[in-house]
């Protein structure tokens, strides 16, 4: 290799969330990191809805590598206090079911409130601000940044990687992480995209940012109400229907908000709805809004402030997630669909795994595919499992009661995973020992929503089969829904106060002081002994303190 440029330990292609968070973690371990991006900040990006795993993983990375800027981004209150007022608050996942050309039926809705303890609600990330903040945090900690730099050639050589820009400059690194997303330079260079796509999900999208999108709670006829714990406008609202779903992600939905924008879009099942080439992206969006009268009310005064984007099929996979001296991180390796917001969560999970493995590779001088093979397989498993979850959800959209059942399987997995990761975080809080987080990604069912739970794996697989039976008309949707409810009712790893086993209950928790005390009783006494030993082998005092703080200082946003 030419000696015309200094050698970096790592070059990261892309300065979005994945690239910037990984850069922070690596430079804090004294690695030399160069971030290369063909654009600059600020810029438009989607992937805006945080979930418990995404915020937990940010908190873990921040604690393990002492990066306060990442910690600031791990909660709504942290963002508001330390970063920006341009992000929205997310107090729930909300799902409202629609039938074509009919008014919405108020009994056909579900809501999963975000637990208030221990860190408060989740966030709607205004990505142009957050991506810039984290990129410049990486620079403050020692990373080099090369914006507006176009890499044209990549050569893998015995002692490193050479990246040649369009201006003829050579950049050199021992290892390259491609975090550039869909248009991955390395995936294209090494012809790694899989054909045909192996994903079962088949969907396409139309999206933009808008203003003057009305709160959905204001769109119900007089005298009708949902009786949900949280307002629809203070969470991520999904309008679901047979064949697709809309997202409504407001950024100006709290008292101190400064951002009037709302992220909106529709994802459509490509086996049921095809793009009309005679329509613009904007016309395509409004065509589907007008199918649903209750949605027309929410959008009656809305107007876009960015160009509309319409995609082809969203799903793509790679034959491998890594190669000699390089790794395709997150959406550079594959993508499924934004439903359930697991893309960011899985990406941060992978960032954590790579932040542990890359310094080991540098120390050993081993950048082979074999040294990263298990991490690459983990990312493939995460993508494939997300495909199963999303594909099941699209199948469940044929009937509200089937969705009501299937959504409880998803929430069961999310809850078990929160207990798993929450255990480590609580033990860290008690000890300050960040080594507790090492090897977090190692589990019996890698890629799963709840990767350490045989119980969940059994239930998920059985319920997935029920969705398949309903899709093939081997069972009625209502019969499949009942079978799924029966399976969920067998779960012992989550507290009964979540009401996952009660189909008539359309929301999971109320965030009341009483519900927190009921959870405390369950973790101390009511849970099976195996569950207590697995997830609660630490003191309850931190939880009790948080509960009393919540009682004395009610949340207001």
Coordinates of C-alpha atoms in Angstrom, one line a residue:
X1 CA 0.0 0.0 0.0
X2 CA 1.1 3.5 -0.8
X3 CA 2.6 5.4 2.2
X4 CA 1.0 8.7 0.9
X5 CA -1.5 9.0 3.8
X6 CA -1.4 8.3 7.5
X7 CA -3.0 5.0 8.7
X8 CA -6.1 5.2 10.9
X9 CA -7.3 2.3 13.0
X10 CA -10.8 2.7 11.6
X11 CA -12.5 4.6 8.8
X12 CA -16.3 4.9 9.2
X13 CA -18.3 5.7 6.1
X14 CA -21.3 7.8 7.1
X15 CA -21.9 10.2 9.9
X16 CA -25.5 9.3 10.8
X17 CA -26.6 7.8 14.1
X18 CA -24.8 4.5 13.6
X19 CA -21.5 6.0 12.4
X20 CA -21.3 8.8 15.0
X21 CA -22.2 6.7 18.0
X22 CA -19.7 4.0 17.0
X23 CA -17.0 6.7 16.4
X24 CA -17.6 8.0 19.9
X25 CA -17.2 4.6 21.5
X26 CA -14.0 3.8 19.5
X27 CA -12.2 7.1 20.1
X28 CA -12.9 6.7 23.9
X29 CA -10.9 3.5 23.7
X30 CA -8.0 5.4 22.2
X31 CA -8.5 4.2 18.6
X32 CA -7.8 6.7 15.7
X33 CA -11.0 7.1 13.8
X34 CA -11.8 9.0 10.6
X35 CA -15.4 9.6 9.6
X36 CA -15.9 10.1 5.9
X37 CA -19.3 11.4 4.6
X38 CA -20.3 12.4 1.1
X39 CA -22.6 15.1 2.5
X40 CA -22.6 17.4 5.5
X41 CA -24.9 18.3 8.4
X42 CA -27.6 19.3 8.9
X43 CA -29.6 17.1 6.5
X44 CA -32.9 15.3 6.3
X45 CA -33.1 11.7 7.6
X46 CA -35.9 9.4 8.8
X47 CA -35.8 6.7 11.5
X48 CA -37.1 9.0 14.2
X49 CA -39.0 6.9 16.7
X50 CA -37.1 5.6 19.7
X51 CA -38.1 2.4 21.6
X52 CA -37.0 1.0 24.9
X53 CA -34.1 -1.1 23.5
X54 CA -32.7 1.8 21.5
X55 CA -32.6 4.1 24.5
X56 CA -31.3 1.3 26.7
X57 CA -28.5 0.6 24.3
X58 CA -27.5 4.3 24.0
X59 CA -27.4 4.5 27.8
X60 CA -25.2 1.4 28.0
X61 CA -22.8 2.6 25.4
X62 CA -22.6 6.0 27.1
X63 CA -21.9 4.4 30.5
X64 CA -19.4 1.8 29.2
X65 CA -17.3 4.3 27.2
X66 CA -18.0 7.5 29.2
X67 CA -19.7 9.5 26.5
X68 CA -22.1 12.0 28.1
X69 CA -23.4 13.3 24.8
X70 CA -24.7 9.8 24.0
X71 CA -26.3 9.7 27.5
X72 CA -28.0 13.0 26.7
X73 CA -29.7 11.4 23.7
X74 CA -30.9 8.4 25.6
X75 CA -34.1 10.0 27.0
X76 CA -36.5 12.7 26.2
X77 CA -35.7 14.7 29.3
X78 CA -31.9 14.5 28.5
X79 CA -32.5 15.7 25.0
X80 CA -34.7 18.5 26.1
X81 CA -32.3 19.7 28.8
X82 CA -28.9 19.3 27.1
X83 CA -29.4 19.1 23.3
X84 CA -32.5 20.6 21.7
X85 CA -36.2 21.3 22.0
X86 CA -36.8 20.2 18.4
X87 CA -37.5 16.6 19.3
X88 CA -40.9 15.2 20.2
X89 CA -42.0 13.2 23.2
X90 CA -43.1 9.6 22.8
X91 CA -45.3 8.4 25.6
X92 CA -46.7 5.4 23.8
X93 CA -47.0 3.2 20.7
X94 CA -50.5 3.8 19.4
X95 CA -52.4 1.8 16.8
X96 CA -55.8 2.8 15.3
X97 CA -57.5 0.4 12.9
X98 CA -59.3 1.6 9.8
X99 CA -61.6 0.1 7.2
X100 CA -61.9 1.6 3.7
X101 CA -64.5 4.3 3.4
X102 CA -65.8 3.9 6.9
X103 CA -65.4 6.0 10.0
X104 CA -63.0 4.6 12.6
X105 CA -64.6 2.5 15.3
X106 CA -63.3 3.6 18.6
X107 CA -63.2 0.1 20.0
X108 CA -60.6 -0.9 17.4
X109 CA -57.5 0.7 18.8
X110 CA -54.6 -0.4 21.0
X111 CA -52.0 1.6 23.0
X112 CA -48.8 0.5 24.6
X113 CA -47.7 3.3 27.0
X114 CA -44.0 3.7 27.6
X115 CA -43.1 2.9 31.2
X116 CA -42.3 6.2 33.0
X117 CA -39.7 4.5 35.2
X118 CA -36.9 4.7 35.5
X119 CA -35.9 7.2 32.7
X120 CA -39.2 8.8 31.5
X121 CA -40.8 8.7 28.1
X122 CA -39.1 7.9 24.8
X123 CA -38.3 10.4 22.1
X124 CA -39.1 11.4 18.5
X125 CA -35.7 12.3 17.1
X126 CA -35.5 15.3 14.8
X127 CA -32.7 13.6 13.0
X128 CA -31.0 16.5 11.4
X129 CA -30.3 18.0 14.8
X130 CA -29.4 14.7 16.6
X131 CA -27.1 13.4 13.9
X132 CA -25.2 16.6 13.8
X133 CA -24.9 16.7 17.6
X134 CA -23.5 13.2 17.8
X135 CA -21.2 13.6 14.9
X136 CA -19.6 16.7 16.4
X137 CA -19.5 14.9 19.8
X138 CA -17.3 12.3 18.1
X139 CA -15.1 15.1 16.8
X140 CA -14.8 16.6 20.2
X141 CA -13.7 13.3 21.6
X142 CA -10.9 12.9 19.0
X143 CA -12.4 11.6 15.7
X144 CA -11.5 13.3 12.5
X145 CA -14.3 14.3 10.1
X146 CA -14.2 14.6 6.4
X147 CA -17.6 15.9 5.1
X148 CA -18.4 16.3 1.4
X149 CA -15.9 13.6 0.6
X150 CA -16.8 11.2 -2.1
X151 CA -15.0 7.8 -2.0
X152 CA -14.8 6.3 -5.5
X153 CA -12.5 3.3 -5.1
X154 CA -11.8 0.8 -2.3
X155 CA -8.9 -1.7 -2.3
X156 CA -8.4 -4.4 0.3
X157 CA -4.6 -4.9 0.7
X158 CA -2.6 -7.2 3.0
X159 CA -1.9 -4.4 5.6
X160 CA -5.0 -2.4 5.4
X161 CA -7.7 -0.7 3.2
X162 CA -7.1 2.1 0.7
X163 CA -10.0 4.4 0.0
X164 CA -9.5 6.8 -3.0
X165 CA -11.6 9.9 -3.2
X166 CA -12.9 11.6 -6.4
X167 CA -10.0 14.1 -6.0
X168 CA -7.4 11.4 -6.1
X169 CA -6.6 11.4 -2.4
X170 CA -5.9 8.1 -0.6
X171 CA -7.3 7.5 2.9
X172 CA -5.9 4.5 4.8
X173 CA -7.3 2.4 7.6
X174 CA -6.8 -1.0 9.2
X175 CA -10.5 -1.6 9.2
X176 CA -13.6 0.0 7.5
X177 CA -17.1 0.2 8.8
X178 CA -19.7 1.1 6.2
X179 CA -22.5 2.9 8.0
X180 CA -23.7 4.8 4.9
X181 CA -27.1 3.1 4.7
X182 CA -29.0 1.9 1.7
X183 CA -26.5 3.0 -0.9
X184 CA -23.6 1.2 0.7
X185 CA -20.4 1.8 -1.1
X186 CA -18.9 -1.5 0.0
X187 CA -22.0 -3.6 -0.7
X188 CA -22.0 -2.3 -4.2
X189 CA -18.2 -2.6 -4.6
X190 CA -18.1 -6.3 -3.6
X191 CA -21.5 -7.1 -5.1
X192 CA -23.0 -8.3 -1.7
X193 CA -26.7 -7.5 -2.3
X194 CA -28.7 -10.7 -2.3
X195 CA -30.9 -11.5 -5.3
X196 CA -33.6 -12.4 -5.0
X197 CA -34.3 -10.7 -1.7
X198 CA -34.8 -13.4 1.0
X199 CA -37.2 -11.3 3.1
X200 CA -40.8 -12.3 3.4
X201 CA -42.0 -8.8 4.0
X202 CA -42.7 -6.9 0.8
X203 CA -43.5 -3.2 1.2
X204 CA -42.9 0.2 -0.3
X205 CA -43.3 3.7 1.1
X206 CA -44.2 7.4 0.6
X207 CA -43.2 10.0 3.1
X208 CA -42.3 13.6 4.0
X209 CA -42.4 16.1 6.8
X210 CA -45.6 18.2 7.2
X211 CA -47.0 21.0 9.3
X212 CA -50.6 21.5 10.6
X213 CA -51.3 17.8 11.1
X214 CA -54.2 17.8 13.6
X215 CA -54.0 15.7 16.9
X216 CA -56.0 12.6 16.2
X217 CA -57.9 12.9 19.5
X218 CA -59.5 16.0 18.0
X219 CA -60.8 14.0 15.0
X220 CA -63.4 11.8 16.8
X221 CA -67.1 12.6 16.5
X222 CA -68.7 14.3 19.6
X223 CA -69.3 11.9 22.4
X224 CA -66.8 9.3 21.2
X225 CA -63.5 8.6 23.0
X226 CA -60.9 5.9 23.2
X227 CA -60.3 6.0 27.0
X228 CA -56.6 5.4 26.6
X229 CA -54.0 6.4 29.2
X230 CA -52.2 8.8 26.9
X231 CA -53.2 11.3 24.2
X232 CA -52.6 10.0 20.7
X233 CA -50.6 13.1 19.8
X234 CA -48.0 12.4 22.5
X235 CA -46.8 9.2 21.0
X236 CA -46.0 7.4 17.7
X237 CA -49.4 6.9 16.1
X238 CA -49.9 4.1 13.6
X239 CA -53.0 4.1 11.4
X240 CA -53.2 0.5 10.4
X241 CA -55.4 -1.2 7.7
X242 CA -55.5 -4.3 5.7
X243 CA -52.5 -4.0 3.5
X244 CA -50.5 -1.2 5.2
X245 CA -50.0 1.5 7.8
X246 CA -49.4 5.2 8.2
X247 CA -47.0 6.7 10.7
X248 CA -47.6 10.1 12.5
X249 CA -44.5 11.2 14.4
X250 CA -44.9 14.8 15.8
X251 CA -42.0 16.8 17.0
X252 CA -44.0 19.7 18.5
X253 CA -46.1 17.7 20.9
X254 CA -44.9 19.0 24.3
X255 CA -45.0 22.3 26.2
X256 CA -41.5 23.5 25.4
X257 CA -41.5 22.4 21.8
X258 CA -39.9 24.6 19.1
X259 CA -40.4 22.4 16.1
X260 CA -43.8 22.4 14.3
X261 CA -43.0 19.6 11.9
X262 CA -44.5 16.1 11.9
X263 CA -43.0 13.1 10.1
X264 CA -45.7 11.3 8.1
X265 CA -45.7 8.4 5.7
X266 CA -47.5 5.3 4.5
X267 CA -46.0 1.9 4.0
X268 CA -48.0 -0.5 1.7
X269 CA -47.9 -4.2 1.2
X270 CA -46.5 -4.7 -2.3
X271 CA -48.5 -7.8 -2.8
X272 CA -51.7 -5.9 -2.4
X273 CA -50.9 -2.3 -3.6
X274 CA -48.6 -1.4 -6.4
X275 CA -47.2 2.1 -7.2
X276 CA -49.2 4.0 -9.8
X277 CA -46.6 5.4 -12.3
X278 CA -49.1 8.0 -13.4
X279 CA -49.2 9.7 -10.0
X280 CA -46.6 11.8 -8.2
X281 CA -45.4 10.7 -4.8
X282 CA -47.6 13.3 -3.2
X283 CA -50.7 12.3 -5.2
X284 CA -50.0 8.7 -4.2
X285 CA -50.0 9.6 -0.5
X286 CA -53.3 11.5 -0.7
X287 CA -54.9 8.7 -2.6
X288 CA -54.5 6.4 0.4
X289 CA -55.4 9.1 3.0
X290 CA -58.7 9.6 1.2
X291 CA -59.6 5.9 1.6
X292 CA -60.1 6.5 5.3
X293 CA -62.5 9.3 6.5
X294 CA -61.1 9.6 10.0
X295 CA -57.6 10.2 8.6
X296 CA -58.9 12.8 6.2
X297 CA -59.9 14.8 9.2
X298 CA -56.4 14.6 10.7
X299 CA -54.8 15.8 7.4
X300 CA -57.4 18.3 6.3
X301 CA -55.1 21.3 6.9
X302 CA -51.7 19.5 6.6
X303 CA -49.2 20.5 4.0
X304 CA -45.7 19.2 3.2
X305 CA -42.6 21.2 3.8
X306 CA -40.2 18.8 2.1
X307 CA -40.3 17.1 -1.3
X308 CA -42.3 13.8 -1.1
X309 CA -40.3 10.6 -1.5
X310 CA -41.7 7.4 -2.9
X311 CA -39.6 4.2 -2.8
X312 CA -39.6 0.9 -4.6
X313 CA -39.5 -2.2 -2.5
X314 CA -37.9 -1.4 0.9
X315 CA -36.4 -4.7 1.7
X316 CA -32.9 -5.7 0.8
X317 CA -30.4 -8.2 2.2
X318 CA -26.7 -8.9 1.8
X319 CA -25.1 -12.2 1.2
X320 CA -22.7 -11.4 4.0
X321 CA -22.6 -8.6 6.5
X322 CA -18.8 -8.4 6.6
X323 CA -15.6 -9.2 4.7
X324 CA -11.9 -9.1 5.1
X325 CA -11.2 -5.8 6.9
X326 CA -14.7 -4.3 6.6
X327 CA -18.2 -4.5 8.1
X328 CA -21.6 -3.4 6.8
X329 CA -23.3 -1.8 9.8
X330 CA -27.0 -1.5 10.2
X331 CA -28.9 -0.5 7.1
X332 CA -25.7 -0.8 5.0
X333 CA -26.2 -4.5 5.5
X334 CA -30.0 -4.8 5.1
X335 CA -33.4 -3.3 5.8
X336 CA -37.0 -4.5 6.4
X337 CA -39.6 -1.9 7.3
X338 CA -40.0 0.9 9.9
X339 CA -42.9 -0.9 11.6
X340 CA -42.1 -1.5 15.3
X341 CA -39.1 0.9 15.0
X342 CA -36.6 -1.9 15.5
X343 CA -34.1 -0.6 12.9
X344 CA -32.5 2.0 15.2
X345 CA -32.6 -0.4 18.1
X346 CA -30.9 -3.2 16.2
X347 CA -28.4 -0.8 14.9
X348 CA -27.4 0.4 18.3
X349 CA -27.2 -3.2 19.5
X350 CA -24.7 -3.8 16.6
X351 CA -22.8 -0.7 17.5
X352 CA -22.3 -2.0 21.0
X353 CA -21.1 -5.4 19.7
X354 CA -18.6 -3.7 17.2
X355 CA -17.4 -1.2 19.9
X356 CA -16.2 -4.3 21.8
X357 CA -14.9 -6.3 19.0
X358 CA -13.0 -3.7 16.9
X359 CA -10.5 -2.8 19.6
X360 CA -9.8 -6.5 20.1
X361 CA -9.1 -6.8 16.4
X362 CA -6.7 -3.8 16.6
X363 CA -4.9 -5.3 19.6
X364 CA -4.5 -8.7 17.9
X365 CA -3.9 -7.4 14.4
X366 CA -6.7 -9.7 13.2
X367 CA -9.2 -8.1 10.9
X368 CA -10.2 -11.2 9.1
X369 CA -13.8 -12.1 8.3
X370 CA -13.5 -15.1 10.7
X371 CA -12.8 -12.8 13.7
X372 CA -16.0 -10.9 13.0
X373 CA -18.1 -13.8 11.7
X374 CA -20.2 -14.2 14.8
X375 CA -21.0 -10.5 14.9
X376 CA -21.9 -10.5 11.2
X377 CA -24.2 -13.5 11.8
X378 CA -25.8 -11.6 14.7
X379 CA -26.7 -8.7 12.4
X380 CA -28.2 -11.1 9.8
X381 CA -30.2 -12.8 12.5
X382 CA -31.5 -9.4 13.8
X383 CA -32.6 -8.6 10.2
X384 CA -34.3 -11.9 9.6
X385 CA -36.1 -11.9 13.0
X386 CA -37.4 -8.4 12.3
X387 CA -38.6 -9.7 9.0
X388 CA -40.6 -12.4 10.8
X389 CA -42.1 -9.8 13.2
X390 CA -43.0 -7.3 10.5
X391 CA -44.3 -9.9 8.1
X392 CA -46.5 -11.3 10.9
X393 CA -47.9 -7.8 11.6
X394 CA -48.8 -7.1 8.0
X395 CA -50.6 -10.5 8.0
X396 CA -52.5 -9.5 11.2
X397 CA -53.7 -6.3 9.7
X398 CA -56.4 -8.3 7.8
X399 CA -58.6 -8.2 11.0
X400 CA -58.4 -5.9 14.1
X401 CA -58.8 -8.8 16.5
X402 CA -55.9 -10.7 14.9
X403 CA -53.8 -7.5 15.3
X404 CA -54.9 -7.2 18.9
X405 CA -53.6 -10.7 19.5
X406 CA -50.4 -10.5 17.5
X407 CA -49.4 -7.1 19.0
X408 CA -49.3 -8.8 22.4
X409 CA -46.7 -11.3 21.2
X410 CA -44.5 -8.4 20.2
X411 CA -45.1 -6.6 23.5
X412 CA -44.3 -9.8 25.4
X413 CA -40.9 -10.0 23.7
X414 CA -40.2 -6.3 24.3
X415 CA -41.0 -6.7 28.0
X416 CA -38.8 -9.7 28.5
X417 CA -36.0 -8.0 26.7
X418 CA -36.4 -4.9 28.9
X419 CA -36.1 -7.1 32.0
X420 CA -33.0 -8.7 30.6
X421 CA -31.2 -5.4 29.8
X422 CA -32.7 -3.6 32.8
X423 CA -31.1 -6.2 35.1
X424 CA -27.7 -5.3 33.8
X425 CA -28.3 -1.6 34.0
X426 CA -29.5 -1.9 37.6
X427 CA -26.5 -3.9 38.5
X428 CA -24.3 -1.3 36.9
X429 CA -26.1 1.4 38.8
X430 CA -25.4 -0.5 42.1
X431 CA -21.7 -1.3 41.3
X432 CA -20.4 1.1 38.6
X433 CA -18.9 -1.9 36.9
X434 CA -19.2 -1.4 33.1
X435 CA -17.7 -4.9 32.5
X436 CA -21.2 -6.2 33.2
X437 CA -22.1 -5.1 29.6
X438 CA -19.4 -7.1 27.9
X439 CA -20.8 -9.8 25.7
X440 CA -24.4 -8.5 25.9
X441 CA -25.1 -9.8 22.4
X442 CA -24.3 -13.4 23.3
X443 CA -27.6 -15.3 23.7
X444 CA -29.3 -18.6 22.9
X445 CA -31.6 -17.0 20.3
X446 CA -29.5 -14.2 18.7
X447 CA -31.6 -11.9 16.7
X448 CA -34.8 -12.6 18.7
X449 CA -36.8 -9.8 20.3
X450 CA -36.1 -11.6 23.6
X451 CA -32.9 -13.5 22.8
X452 CA -32.5 -15.2 26.2
X453 CA -36.0 -16.6 26.5
X454 CA -37.0 -20.1 25.4
X455 CA -40.5 -19.3 26.6
X456 CA -40.8 -16.4 24.1
X457 CA -39.2 -18.3 21.3
X458 CA -41.8 -21.1 21.7
X459 CA -44.7 -18.6 21.8
X460 CA -43.5 -16.5 18.9
X461 CA -43.0 -19.5 16.6
X462 CA -46.4 -20.9 17.4
X463 CA -48.2 -17.6 17.0
X464 CA -46.3 -16.9 13.7
X465 CA -47.8 -20.2 12.4
X466 CA -51.3 -19.0 13.4
X467 CA -50.8 -15.8 11.3
X468 CA -49.7 -18.0 8.4
X469 CA -52.8 -20.2 8.8
X470 CA -55.0 -17.2 8.7
X471 CA -53.2 -15.8 5.6
X472 CA -53.7 -19.1 3.8
X473 CA -57.4 -19.3 4.9
X474 CA -56.7 -22.4 6.8
X475 CA -58.2 -20.7 9.8
X476 CA -60.5 -17.7 10.2
X477 CA -58.8 -14.6 11.6
X478 CA -60.8 -14.8 14.8
X479 CA -59.9 -18.4 15.4
X480 CA -56.2 -17.6 14.8
X481 CA -56.5 -14.6 17.2
X482 CA -58.0 -16.8 19.9
X483 CA -55.2 -19.3 19.5
X484 CA -52.6 -16.5 19.8
X485 CA -54.3 -15.2 22.9
X486 CA -54.2 -18.7 24.4
X487 CA -50.5 -18.9 23.8
X488 CA -49.8 -15.4 25.3
X489 CA -51.8 -16.4 28.4
X490 CA -49.2 -19.2 29.1
X491 CA -46.3 -16.6 29.5
X492 CA -44.9 -16.5 33.0
X493 CA -42.0 -14.1 32.4
X494 CA -44.0 -10.8 32.6
X495 CA -46.2 -9.3 35.3
X496 CA -49.9 -9.9 34.9
X497 CA -50.5 -6.2 35.5
X498 CA -49.6 -5.6 31.9
X499 CA -52.8 -7.3 30.9
X500 CA -51.3 -9.0 27.9
X501 CA -53.6 -12.0 28.7
X502 CA -56.8 -9.9 28.7
X503 CA -57.9 -9.3 25.0
X504 CA -60.6 -6.8 26.0
X505 CA -58.0 -4.5 27.6
X506 CA -56.8 -2.3 24.8
X507 CA -53.8 -0.8 26.6
X508 CA -51.0 -2.4 28.7
X509 CA -50.3 -0.1 31.7
X510 CA -51.3 3.2 33.2
X511 CA -48.0 4.4 34.7
X512 CA -49.7 4.9 38.0
X513 CA -48.0 4.6 41.4
X514 CA -50.2 1.6 42.1
X515 CA -49.1 -0.1 38.9
X516 CA -45.4 0.4 39.9
X517 CA -46.1 -1.0 43.4
X518 CA -47.9 -4.0 41.8
X519 CA -44.8 -4.6 39.6
X520 CA -42.6 -4.4 42.7
X521 CA -44.7 -7.0 44.5
X522 CA -44.5 -9.3 41.4
X523 CA -40.7 -9.0 41.1
X524 CA -40.3 -9.7 44.8
X525 CA -43.0 -12.3 45.5
X526 CA -45.4 -13.1 42.6
X527 CA -43.1 -14.0 39.8
X528 CA -42.0 -17.6 39.4
X529 CA -38.7 -18.4 41.3
X530 CA -36.9 -19.0 38.0
X531 CA -37.9 -15.6 36.7
X532 CA -36.8 -13.9 40.0
X533 CA -33.4 -15.6 39.8
X534 CA -32.9 -14.8 36.2
X535 CA -34.0 -11.1 36.1
X536 CA -34.1 -9.8 39.7
X537 CA -30.9 -10.9 41.4
X538 CA -30.3 -7.3 42.6
X539 CA -31.8 -5.0 45.2
X540 CA -35.1 -3.4 44.7
X541 CA -34.2 -0.1 46.4
X542 CA -33.4 1.9 43.1
X543 CA -36.8 1.0 41.7
X544 CA -38.6 2.0 44.9
X545 CA -36.8 5.3 45.0
X546 CA -37.8 6.0 41.4
X547 CA -41.4 5.0 42.1
X548 CA -41.6 7.5 45.1
X549 CA -40.0 10.2 42.9
X550 CA -42.7 9.6 40.3
X551 CA -45.4 9.9 43.0
X552 CA -44.0 13.1 44.5
X553 CA -43.1 14.8 41.1
X554 CA -45.7 13.9 38.5
X555 CA -44.4 14.1 35.0
X556 CA -45.3 17.0 32.8
X557 CA -44.2 17.6 29.2

